[in-house]
mmCIF file of C-alpha atoms in Angstrom:
data_model
loop_
_atom_site.group_PDB
_atom_site.id
_atom_site.type_symbol
_atom_site.label_atom_id
_atom_site.label_comp_id
_atom_site.label_asym_id
_atom_site.label_seq_id
_atom_site.Cartn_x
_atom_site.Cartn_y
_atom_site.Cartn_z
ATOM 1 C CA MET A 1 26.062 -2.787 26.597
ATOM 2 C CA ALA A 2 25.492 -0.812 23.468
ATOM 3 C CA GLU A 3 23.976 -2.447 20.445
ATOM 4 C CA ASN A 4 26.577 -3.157 17.936
ATOM 5 C CA HIS A 5 26.527 -1.718 14.480
ATOM 6 C CA ILE A 6 25.528 -4.916 12.665
ATOM 7 C CA HIS A 7 22.707 -5.767 15.091
ATOM 8 C CA ARG A 8 21.378 -2.123 14.784
ATOM 9 C CA ILE A 9 21.377 -2.391 10.990
ATOM 10 C CA MET A 10 19.629 -5.737 11.102
ATOM 11 C CA ARG A 11 16.975 -4.367 13.515
ATOM 12 C CA GLU A 12 16.434 -1.298 11.430
ATOM 13 C CA ARG A 13 16.128 -3.400 8.310
ATOM 14 C CA GLU A 14 13.525 -5.607 9.900
ATOM 15 C CA GLU A 15 11.560 -2.547 11.110
ATOM 16 C CA ALA A 16 11.593 -1.093 7.604
ATOM 17 C CA HIS A 17 10.339 -4.392 6.151
ATOM 18 C CA GLN A 18 7.504 -4.446 8.797
ATOM 19 C CA GLN A 19 6.552 -0.882 7.888
ATOM 20 C CA LEU A 20 6.448 -1.790 4.192
ATOM 21 C CA ARG A 21 4.269 -4.797 4.961
ATOM 22 C CA GLN A 22 1.845 -2.618 6.867
ATOM 23 C CA VAL A 23 1.841 -0.090 3.858
ATOM 24 C CA ARG A 24 1.031 -2.860 1.434
ATOM 25 C CA GLU A 25 -1.751 -4.165 3.652
ATOM 26 C CA MET A 26 -3.248 -0.658 4.009
ATOM 27 C CA LEU A 27 -3.071 -0.111 0.236
ATOM 28 C CA CYS A 28 -4.792 -3.491 -0.384
ATOM 29 C CA ASP A 29 -7.566 -2.451 2.104
ATOM 30 C CA ILE A 30 -8.027 0.857 0.308
ATOM 31 C CA GLU A 31 -8.155 -0.842 -3.108
ATOM 32 C CA LEU A 32 -10.763 -3.258 -1.833
ATOM 33 C CA TYR A 33 -12.863 -0.385 -0.455
ATOM 34 C CA LEU A 34 -12.648 1.607 -3.655
ATOM 35 C CA THR A 35 -13.655 -1.375 -5.736
ATOM 36 C CA SER A 36 -16.733 -1.923 -3.594
ATOM 37 C CA ALA A 37 -20.214 -1.407 -5.062
ATOM 38 C CA LYS A 38 -20.300 2.067 -3.450
ATOM 39 C CA PHE A 39 -17.787 3.253 -6.084
ATOM 40 C CA THR A 40 -18.323 0.807 -8.912
ATOM 41 C CA SER A 41 -22.096 0.353 -9.062
ATOM 42 C CA SER A 42 -22.379 1.564 -12.653
ATOM 43 C CA PRO A 43 -19.816 0.790 -15.371
ATOM 44 C CA ASP A 44 -20.548 4.272 -16.842
ATOM 45 C CA ASP A 45 -19.998 6.116 -13.575
ATOM 46 C CA ASP A 46 -16.354 6.503 -12.514
ATOM 47 C CA TYR A 47 -17.135 8.173 -9.176
ATOM 48 C CA VAL A 48 -14.329 10.665 -8.438
ATOM 49 C CA HIS A 49 -12.243 8.928 -11.086
ATOM 50 C CA VAL A 50 -11.667 5.825 -8.935
ATOM 51 C CA ARG A 51 -11.028 3.402 -11.773
ATOM 52 C CA THR A 52 -9.162 5.775 -14.080
ATOM 53 C CA ASP A 53 -7.074 7.797 -11.671
ATOM 54 C CA ILE A 54 -6.982 6.676 -8.005
ATOM 55 C CA LEU A 55 -6.724 2.874 -8.311
ATOM 56 C CA PRO A 56 -3.803 2.962 -10.845
ATOM 57 C CA LYS A 57 -1.927 5.299 -8.432
ATOM 58 C CA ILE A 58 -2.511 3.072 -5.533
ATOM 59 C CA ALA A 59 -1.390 0.083 -7.460
ATOM 60 C CA ALA A 60 1.774 1.824 -8.529
ATOM 61 C CA VAL A 61 2.630 2.716 -4.910
ATOM 62 C CA ARG A 62 1.849 -0.856 -3.768
ATOM 63 C CA PHE A 63 4.103 -2.340 -6.409
ATOM 64 C CA ALA A 64 6.863 0.226 -5.543
ATOM 65 C CA ALA A 65 6.612 -0.907 -1.890
ATOM 66 C CA ILE A 66 7.357 -4.452 -2.925
ATOM 67 C CA GLY A 67 10.820 -3.624 -4.134
#
């Protein structure tokens, strides 16, 4: 028997929520990595603009994925 429309929409919605959870988890992992001592060992050294460019963009994407 074919999946009815409502059940298909509910399944697709749950799959989309799961994908967003995975995206948020990956972004958190990336943020943790980029805030490690490897990139933030010196307050005067913003290695590849991690603090000023990359982390704010990752945070914006993570917050957009919450919605």
